[in-house]
Short mmCIF file of C-alpha atoms in Angstrom, two decimals:
data_model
loop_
_atom_site.label_atom_id
_atom_site.label_comp_id
_atom_site.label_asym_id
_atom_site.label_seq_id
_atom_site.Cartn_x
_atom_site.Cartn_y
_atom_site.Cartn_z
CA MET Q 1 161.55 -46.15 81.26
CA LYS Q 2 160.22 -47.04 77.82
CA THR Q 3 158.09 -50.09 77.07
CA LYS Q 4 156.44 -51.50 73.97
CA ALA Q 5 152.76 -52.37 74.45
CA ALA Q 6 149.56 -53.34 72.62
CA VAL Q 7 146.96 -50.61 73.15
CA LEU Q 8 143.45 -49.64 72.14
CA ARG Q 9 142.92 -45.92 71.62
CA ASP Q 10 139.14 -45.99 71.34
CA LEU Q 11 136.04 -48.18 71.19
CA ARG Q 12 136.02 -50.53 68.19
CA GLY Q 13 139.57 -49.51 67.40
CA GLU Q 14 142.34 -51.83 66.32
CA TRP Q 15 145.20 -53.08 68.44
CA GLU Q 16 148.25 -50.85 68.02
CA ILE Q 17 151.80 -51.69 69.05
CA THR Q 18 153.36 -48.51 70.39
CA GLU Q 19 156.09 -47.27 72.71
CA LEU Q 20 154.95 -45.81 76.02
CA ASP Q 21 156.61 -44.09 78.94
CA LEU Q 22 156.28 -46.10 82.14
CA ASP Q 23 156.55 -44.58 85.61
CA PRO Q 24 158.48 -46.41 88.35
CA PRO Q 25 156.56 -48.03 91.21
CA LYS Q 26 155.12 -45.81 93.91
CA THR Q 27 154.10 -46.87 97.42
CA GLY Q 28 152.61 -50.36 97.43
CA GLU Q 29 153.53 -51.04 93.80
CA VAL Q 30 156.00 -53.22 91.90
CA LEU Q 31 157.64 -53.07 88.49
CA MET Q 32 156.96 -56.28 86.54
CA ARG Q 33 158.85 -57.71 83.60
CA TRP Q 34 156.06 -59.55 81.84
CA VAL Q 35 156.98 -62.95 80.43
CA ALA Q 36 153.63 -64.26 79.20
CA ALA Q 37 150.03 -63.11 78.83
CA GLY Q 38 146.87 -65.05 78.04
CA LEU Q 39 144.69 -63.93 75.13
CA CYS Q 40 141.35 -63.83 76.91
CA HIS Q 41 137.95 -62.99 75.44
CA SER Q 42 137.57 -60.16 77.95
CA ASP Q 43 140.19 -58.11 76.09
CA GLU Q 44 138.12 -58.63 72.96
CA HIS Q 45 135.24 -57.08 74.92
CA LEU Q 46 137.31 -53.88 75.17
CA GLN Q 47 137.00 -53.53 71.42
CA THR Q 48 133.29 -54.28 71.27
CA GLY Q 49 132.26 -52.25 74.32
CA ASP Q 50 130.78 -55.23 76.18
CA ILE Q 51 133.16 -54.22 78.98
CA PRO Q 52 133.03 -50.41 79.25
CA VAL Q 53 136.36 -48.74 79.97
CA ARG Q 54 138.14 -45.43 79.61
CA TYR Q 55 140.39 -45.14 76.56
CA PRO Q 56 143.26 -45.26 75.70
CA ILE Q 57 144.15 -48.50 77.45
CA VAL Q 58 146.91 -51.11 77.50
CA GLY Q 59 145.38 -54.54 76.96
CA GLY Q 60 145.98 -57.76 78.84
CA HIS Q 61 144.74 -58.91 82.23
CA GLU Q 62 146.01 -62.48 82.43
CA GLY Q 63 149.76 -62.63 82.91
CA ALA Q 64 152.86 -63.78 84.72
CA GLY Q 65 156.29 -62.27 85.10
CA ILE Q 66 159.20 -61.38 87.34
CA VAL Q 67 159.44 -58.53 89.82
CA GLU Q 68 162.15 -56.05 88.78
CA GLU Q 69 161.71 -53.37 91.44
CA VAL Q 70 159.50 -52.70 94.46
CA GLY Q 71 158.16 -49.43 95.78
CA ALA Q 72 157.96 -48.20 99.36
CA GLY Q 73 155.83 -50.27 101.72
CA VAL Q 74 156.08 -53.51 99.75
CA THR Q 75 157.16 -56.22 102.17
CA ARG Q 76 155.92 -59.52 100.75
CA LEU Q 77 157.57 -59.21 97.33
CA LYS Q 78 161.16 -58.58 96.30
CA PRO Q 79 163.11 -58.24 93.04
CA GLY Q 80 163.45 -61.61 91.34
CA ASP Q 81 160.18 -63.03 92.65
CA HIS Q 82 158.03 -64.87 90.13
CA VAL Q 83 154.44 -63.70 90.13
CA VAL Q 84 151.07 -64.55 88.64
CA CYS Q 85 148.74 -61.56 88.67
CA SER Q 86 145.07 -61.78 89.52
CA PHE Q 87 142.81 -59.82 87.18
CA LEU Q 88 140.92 -58.81 90.32
CA PRO Q 89 142.92 -56.76 92.85
CA VAL Q 90 142.33 -57.65 96.51
CA CYS Q 91 142.75 -54.96 99.18
CA GLY Q 92 142.11 -57.36 102.07
CA HIS Q 93 140.20 -54.94 104.30
CA CYS Q 94 137.07 -53.60 102.58
CA ARG Q 95 133.65 -54.89 103.67
CA PHE Q 96 133.65 -57.69 101.09
CA CYS Q 97 137.24 -58.79 101.65
CA ALA Q 98 136.54 -58.87 105.40
CA ARG Q 99 133.72 -61.34 104.72
CA GLY Q 100 135.94 -63.52 102.53
CA LEU Q 101 134.31 -62.33 99.30
CA THR Q 102 137.57 -61.06 97.88
CA ASN Q 103 136.44 -61.46 94.27
CA LEU Q 104 134.03 -58.60 95.03
CA CYS Q 105 136.70 -56.31 96.54
CA ASP Q 106 135.86 -52.62 96.40
CA LEU Q 107 138.97 -52.03 94.27
CA GLY Q 108 136.81 -53.39 91.46
CA ALA Q 109 135.42 -49.87 91.22
CA LEU Q 110 138.69 -48.96 89.45
CA LEU Q 111 138.02 -51.32 86.54
CA TYR Q 112 136.43 -48.59 84.43
CA ASP Q 113 139.27 -46.06 84.59
CA ASN Q 114 141.85 -48.84 85.05
CA CYS Q 115 144.13 -46.56 87.00
CA LEU Q 116 146.11 -47.82 89.99
CA PRO Q 117 144.60 -47.65 93.50
CA ASP Q 118 145.89 -44.11 94.17
CA GLY Q 119 143.82 -42.89 91.21
CA THR Q 120 146.76 -42.13 88.89
CA PHE Q 121 148.25 -43.74 85.79
CA ARG Q 122 151.69 -45.24 85.05
CA PHE Q 123 151.58 -45.46 81.24
CA HIS Q 124 151.86 -42.24 79.20
CA ALA Q 125 152.42 -41.14 75.60
CA GLY Q 126 151.72 -37.99 73.61
CA GLY Q 127 150.33 -36.15 76.62
CA LEU Q 128 147.80 -38.92 77.33
CA ASP Q 129 147.46 -41.24 80.31
CA PHE Q 130 146.89 -44.89 79.35
CA GLY Q 131 144.89 -47.17 81.61
CA GLN Q 132 145.88 -50.79 82.13
CA MET Q 133 143.29 -53.52 81.72
CA CYS Q 134 142.20 -54.74 85.17
CA LEU Q 135 144.98 -52.59 86.69
CA LEU Q 136 147.50 -54.85 84.91
CA GLY Q 137 148.05 -54.24 81.19
CA THR Q 138 149.97 -57.47 80.55
CA PHE Q 139 150.27 -56.83 76.79
CA SER Q 140 153.45 -54.90 77.52
CA GLN Q 141 157.13 -55.63 78.05
CA TRP Q 142 157.07 -54.03 81.49
CA GLY Q 143 154.34 -52.76 83.78
CA THR Q 144 153.90 -51.08 87.14
CA VAL Q 145 151.16 -52.79 89.14
CA SER Q 146 149.73 -52.80 92.65
CA GLN Q 147 150.89 -55.42 95.11
CA HIS Q 148 147.16 -56.08 95.61
CA SER Q 149 147.25 -57.84 92.22
CA CYS Q 150 150.37 -59.98 92.75
CA VAL Q 151 150.46 -63.61 93.85
CA LYS Q 152 153.99 -64.93 94.44
CA ILE Q 153 154.64 -68.38 92.99
CA ASP Q 154 157.50 -70.91 93.02
CA ASP Q 155 160.37 -70.07 90.69
CA ASP Q 156 160.38 -73.45 88.95
CA LEU Q 157 156.87 -73.14 87.52
CA PRO Q 158 156.75 -72.32 83.77
CA LEU Q 159 155.53 -68.73 83.51
CA GLU Q 160 154.06 -69.11 80.03
CA THR Q 161 151.81 -71.87 81.34
CA VAL Q 162 150.87 -70.63 84.79
CA ALA Q 163 149.90 -67.21 83.40
CA LEU Q 164 146.56 -68.86 82.67
CA VAL Q 165 145.68 -69.19 86.35
CA GLY Q 166 145.32 -65.40 86.61
CA CYS Q 167 141.87 -65.48 85.00
CA GLY Q 168 140.48 -68.21 82.75
CA VAL Q 169 141.40 -71.30 84.75
CA PRO Q 170 140.07 -70.31 88.19
CA THR Q 171 137.09 -68.55 86.60
CA GLY Q 172 136.01 -71.70 84.78
CA TRP Q 173 137.00 -74.15 87.51
CA GLY Q 174 135.27 -72.05 90.15
CA THR Q 175 132.14 -71.73 88.02
CA ALA Q 176 131.70 -75.45 88.51
CA VAL Q 177 133.23 -76.06 91.94
CA ASN Q 178 132.42 -72.86 93.84
CA ALA Q 179 129.49 -71.10 92.18
CA GLY Q 180 127.94 -74.28 90.80
CA ASP Q 181 128.76 -76.40 93.86
CA VAL Q 182 128.94 -79.46 91.62
CA ARG Q 183 128.66 -82.67 93.64
CA PRO Q 184 129.64 -86.28 92.91
CA GLY Q 185 127.16 -88.07 90.65
CA GLU Q 186 125.54 -84.92 89.26
CA THR Q 187 124.72 -84.07 85.67
CA VAL Q 188 126.29 -80.83 84.45
CA VAL Q 189 125.97 -79.01 81.15
CA VAL Q 190 128.50 -76.37 80.04
CA TYR Q 191 127.52 -73.89 77.32
CA GLY Q 192 130.55 -72.50 75.46
CA ILE Q 193 133.90 -74.29 75.43
CA GLY Q 194 136.52 -71.56 75.33
CA GLY Q 195 139.23 -70.68 77.82
CA VAL Q 196 136.66 -70.50 80.63
CA GLY Q 197 134.30 -73.28 79.60
CA ILE Q 198 137.05 -75.86 79.17
CA ASN Q 199 138.06 -75.26 82.78
CA ALA Q 200 134.46 -75.50 83.94
CA VAL Q 201 134.56 -78.96 82.39
CA GLN Q 202 137.79 -79.73 84.30
CA GLY Q 203 136.27 -78.48 87.53
CA ALA Q 204 133.07 -80.48 87.13
CA ALA Q 205 135.07 -83.63 86.41
CA PHE Q 206 137.30 -83.08 89.45
CA ALA Q 207 134.20 -82.54 91.62
CA GLY Q 208 132.89 -85.96 90.59
CA ALA Q 209 130.07 -85.18 88.15
CA GLN Q 210 128.76 -88.34 86.51
CA HIS Q 211 127.63 -86.73 83.26
CA ILE Q 212 129.30 -83.62 81.82
CA ILE Q 213 127.83 -82.35 78.56
CA ALA Q 214 129.90 -79.80 76.63
CA VAL Q 215 127.89 -77.64 74.24
CA ASP Q 216 129.67 -75.82 71.42
CA PRO Q 217 129.06 -75.48 67.68
CA LEU Q 218 132.73 -76.11 66.85
CA ALA Q 219 133.86 -79.72 66.57
CA ASN Q 220 137.42 -78.92 67.74
CA LYS Q 221 136.06 -77.39 70.94
CA ARG Q 222 133.84 -80.39 71.61
CA GLU Q 223 136.76 -82.75 71.03
CA ALA Q 224 138.93 -80.71 73.41
CA ALA Q 225 136.22 -80.81 76.08
CA GLU Q 226 136.15 -84.60 75.94
CA GLN Q 227 139.90 -84.66 76.56
CA PHE Q 228 139.38 -82.49 79.66
CA GLY Q 229 136.64 -84.58 81.26
CA ALA Q 230 133.40 -84.13 79.31
CA THR Q 231 131.50 -87.40 79.03
CA HIS Q 232 129.29 -86.16 76.18
CA SER Q 233 129.15 -83.23 73.79
CA ALA Q 234 126.53 -81.51 71.70
CA ALA Q 235 126.67 -79.03 68.84
CA ASP Q 236 123.74 -76.99 70.11
CA ALA Q 237 121.34 -76.56 73.00
CA ALA Q 238 118.59 -78.64 71.40
CA GLN Q 239 120.91 -81.65 71.11
CA ALA Q 240 122.04 -81.12 74.68
CA GLN Q 241 118.44 -81.01 75.92
CA GLU Q 242 117.62 -84.28 74.18
CA LEU Q 243 120.76 -85.93 75.51
CA ILE Q 244 120.20 -84.79 79.10
CA THR Q 245 116.56 -85.87 79.02
CA GLU Q 246 117.75 -89.35 78.05
CA LEU Q 247 120.64 -89.48 80.55
CA THR Q 248 118.53 -88.32 83.51
CA LYS Q 249 115.31 -90.15 82.56
CA GLY Q 250 113.54 -86.84 82.16
CA VAL Q 251 114.60 -85.30 85.48
CA GLY Q 252 116.97 -82.68 84.04
CA ALA Q 253 120.50 -81.48 84.73
CA ASP Q 254 121.59 -80.55 88.22
CA LYS Q 255 123.72 -77.60 87.05
CA ALA Q 256 123.92 -75.54 83.86
CA LEU Q 257 127.01 -73.37 83.46
CA ILE Q 258 126.98 -70.54 80.92
CA THR Q 259 130.58 -69.76 80.00
CA MET Q 260 130.20 -68.42 76.47
CA GLY Q 261 131.93 -65.11 75.65
CA VAL Q 262 128.71 -63.19 74.95
CA VAL Q 263 125.59 -64.39 76.75
CA THR Q 264 122.37 -64.50 74.72
CA GLN Q 265 118.74 -64.86 75.70
CA ASP Q 266 118.68 -68.17 73.81
CA ALA Q 267 121.45 -69.51 76.07
CA ILE Q 268 119.56 -68.39 79.18
CA ASP Q 269 116.37 -70.01 77.90
CA ALA Q 270 118.17 -73.29 77.17
CA ALA Q 271 119.97 -73.43 80.50
CA PHE Q 272 116.90 -72.58 82.54
CA ALA Q 273 114.85 -75.21 80.71
CA VAL Q 274 117.46 -77.97 81.03
CA VAL Q 275 117.90 -77.90 84.83
CA ARG Q 276 115.73 -79.95 87.17
CA LYS Q 277 113.65 -78.80 90.11
CA ARG Q 278 115.98 -76.81 92.40
CA GLY Q 279 118.58 -76.93 89.67
CA THR Q 280 121.09 -74.11 89.35
CA VAL Q 281 122.08 -71.94 86.40
CA VAL Q 282 125.41 -70.12 86.77
CA VAL Q 283 126.11 -67.21 84.44
CA THR Q 284 129.83 -66.51 84.07
CA GLY Q 285 129.72 -64.98 80.58
CA LEU Q 286 128.39 -61.47 80.04
CA ASN Q 287 126.97 -59.01 77.56
CA GLY Q 288 127.07 -55.24 77.30
CA PRO Q 289 126.11 -53.31 80.45
CA GLY Q 290 122.92 -51.91 78.89
CA VAL Q 291 121.69 -55.22 77.53
CA LYS Q 292 118.79 -56.81 79.41
CA ASN Q 293 118.91 -60.37 78.19
CA ILE Q 294 117.86 -62.53 81.10
CA GLN Q 295 114.12 -63.12 81.06
CA ILE Q 296 112.77 -66.20 82.79
CA PRO Q 297 109.25 -67.40 83.63
CA SER Q 298 108.52 -66.65 87.28
CA PHE Q 299 105.92 -69.45 87.26
CA GLU Q 300 108.65 -72.03 86.70
CA LEU Q 301 111.16 -70.19 88.90
CA THR Q 302 108.82 -70.33 91.89
CA LEU Q 303 107.09 -73.67 91.47
CA PHE Q 304 110.29 -75.57 90.64
CA GLU Q 305 112.54 -73.47 92.89
CA LYS Q 306 115.11 -73.09 90.15
CA ARG Q 307 118.04 -70.78 90.82
CA ILE Q 308 120.08 -68.49 88.59
CA HIS Q 309 123.05 -66.40 89.64
CA GLY Q 310 126.17 -64.71 88.35
CA ALA Q 311 129.76 -65.62 89.13
CA LEU Q 312 132.88 -63.44 89.02
CA PHE Q 313 136.26 -65.22 89.15
CA GLY Q 314 134.24 -68.39 89.69
CA SER Q 315 133.05 -66.95 93.03
CA GLY Q 316 136.52 -67.71 94.34
CA ASN Q 317 139.30 -65.99 96.26
CA PRO Q 318 142.23 -65.03 93.98
CA PHE Q 319 144.91 -65.21 96.67
CA GLU Q 320 143.68 -68.63 97.80
CA ASP Q 321 142.58 -70.13 94.49
CA ILE Q 322 145.61 -69.24 92.35
CA PRO Q 323 148.05 -71.15 94.63
CA LYS Q 324 145.52 -73.98 94.90
CA MET Q 325 145.32 -74.24 91.11
CA LEU Q 326 149.10 -74.48 90.94
CA ASP Q 327 149.16 -77.22 93.59
CA LEU Q 328 146.60 -79.16 91.57
CA TYR Q 329 148.73 -78.64 88.46
CA ARG Q 330 151.81 -79.99 90.22
CA GLY Q 331 149.82 -82.98 91.43
CA GLY Q 332 148.57 -83.82 87.95
CA HIS Q 333 144.94 -83.02 88.77
CA LEU Q 334 144.70 -79.88 86.61
CA LYS Q 335 145.68 -79.64 82.96
CA LEU Q 336 147.37 -76.35 82.04
CA ASP Q 337 149.94 -77.13 79.34
CA GLU Q 338 147.24 -78.84 77.28
CA LEU Q 339 145.11 -75.68 77.29
CA ILE Q 340 147.56 -73.75 75.13
CA THR Q 341 146.64 -74.08 71.46
CA SER Q 342 148.89 -71.38 69.97
CA ARG Q 343 151.66 -69.01 71.01
CA TYR Q 344 152.13 -65.47 69.69
CA ARG Q 345 154.54 -62.56 69.96
CA LEU Q 346 153.41 -59.15 71.16
CA ASP Q 347 153.26 -57.82 67.60
CA GLU Q 348 151.01 -60.76 66.62
CA VAL Q 349 148.17 -59.69 68.92
CA ASP Q 350 145.82 -59.08 65.96
CA GLN Q 351 146.41 -62.59 64.64
CA GLY Q 352 145.84 -63.99 68.11
CA TYR Q 353 142.45 -62.35 68.41
CA GLN Q 354 141.48 -63.27 64.87
CA ASP Q 355 142.23 -66.89 65.74
CA LEU Q 356 140.10 -66.49 68.89
CA ARG Q 357 137.19 -65.12 66.86
CA ASP Q 358 137.60 -67.92 64.32
CA GLY Q 359 137.38 -70.49 67.12
CA LYS Q 360 140.84 -71.95 66.46
CA ASN Q 361 142.15 -71.66 70.00
CA VAL Q 362 141.14 -73.06 73.33
CA ARG Q 363 143.68 -70.60 74.72
CA GLY Q 364 146.29 -68.49 72.99
CA VAL Q 365 149.33 -67.25 74.92
CA MET Q 366 151.46 -64.21 74.14
CA LEU Q 367 155.16 -64.55 74.84
CA ILE Q 368 156.71 -61.16 75.58
CA ASP Q 369 160.04 -60.30 73.94
CA HIS Q 370 162.38 -57.81 75.61
#
């Protein structure tokens, strides 16, 4: 079949809306009719090279839609099912899945070529095979994806809203709750209030943190953070340090969560300095694969027993955490509708990412026309 999609043909290229040929689902795969896709910073990284991939590629890794067709061997999904897709596929049987570390599933090795698990591609045009971001490619009218990426949801949930739980929401929430292990009464600082950071704020508030300091240079982001549970905000790390010193009587923050789109050495320095003895720094943002930008004093690391570690998908389990997020949404404990700042059509992808770069959106959502 034919499908219209937003693609990148090379590094630092521009988004292009083009028509592609799409193969039907093979064994273990489903054909999705995409309804909505989140405009996440990670797709911006495809343009800058901070996430290295094979080109050409169909963008989009945060999305929700409806199953149109299933391939052989698919037993837990059927046509008509509503689905949120995890940006991390989960095989369920590799060494890491067997230990419950499904966010580290070995299928992650495919996230450079962005082919499907059998090593082949479903999008084609002009004699070229197109990869699909995180094995999904949600910036398309239709897509063929692995069942390992599909989480069935209730039909009454609004797809344009719940698309966000495929990446940004559980990544941010889990940064606080899982990776950060935020406890009641703690002091938490969040650096970078975008689609991930705003949900780290939500997670820290839900976990019972007493003080939550949101750090972002943009006033609209700081104001949004306060609506999602931040007790204080600061325009920069120096202001945050001064505020936390006052709030904790000089002890320091319990947890520092780095959720900015591109992690800098300055952010690492600030976070490491702001946490107390045995405090934890969680790094959820990233930088290019060749960039060595985490340097910390071993003297302080050892004598104060400070900890620093990375977190992928908030150190959570996609097939457990996505339904849990939706239960929390139903119960009024998780804000999703309020996250959406702007809505775009597929052919407005450039405007969506310009608005992201300009800091206008907490989260933009693409609504897919058919």
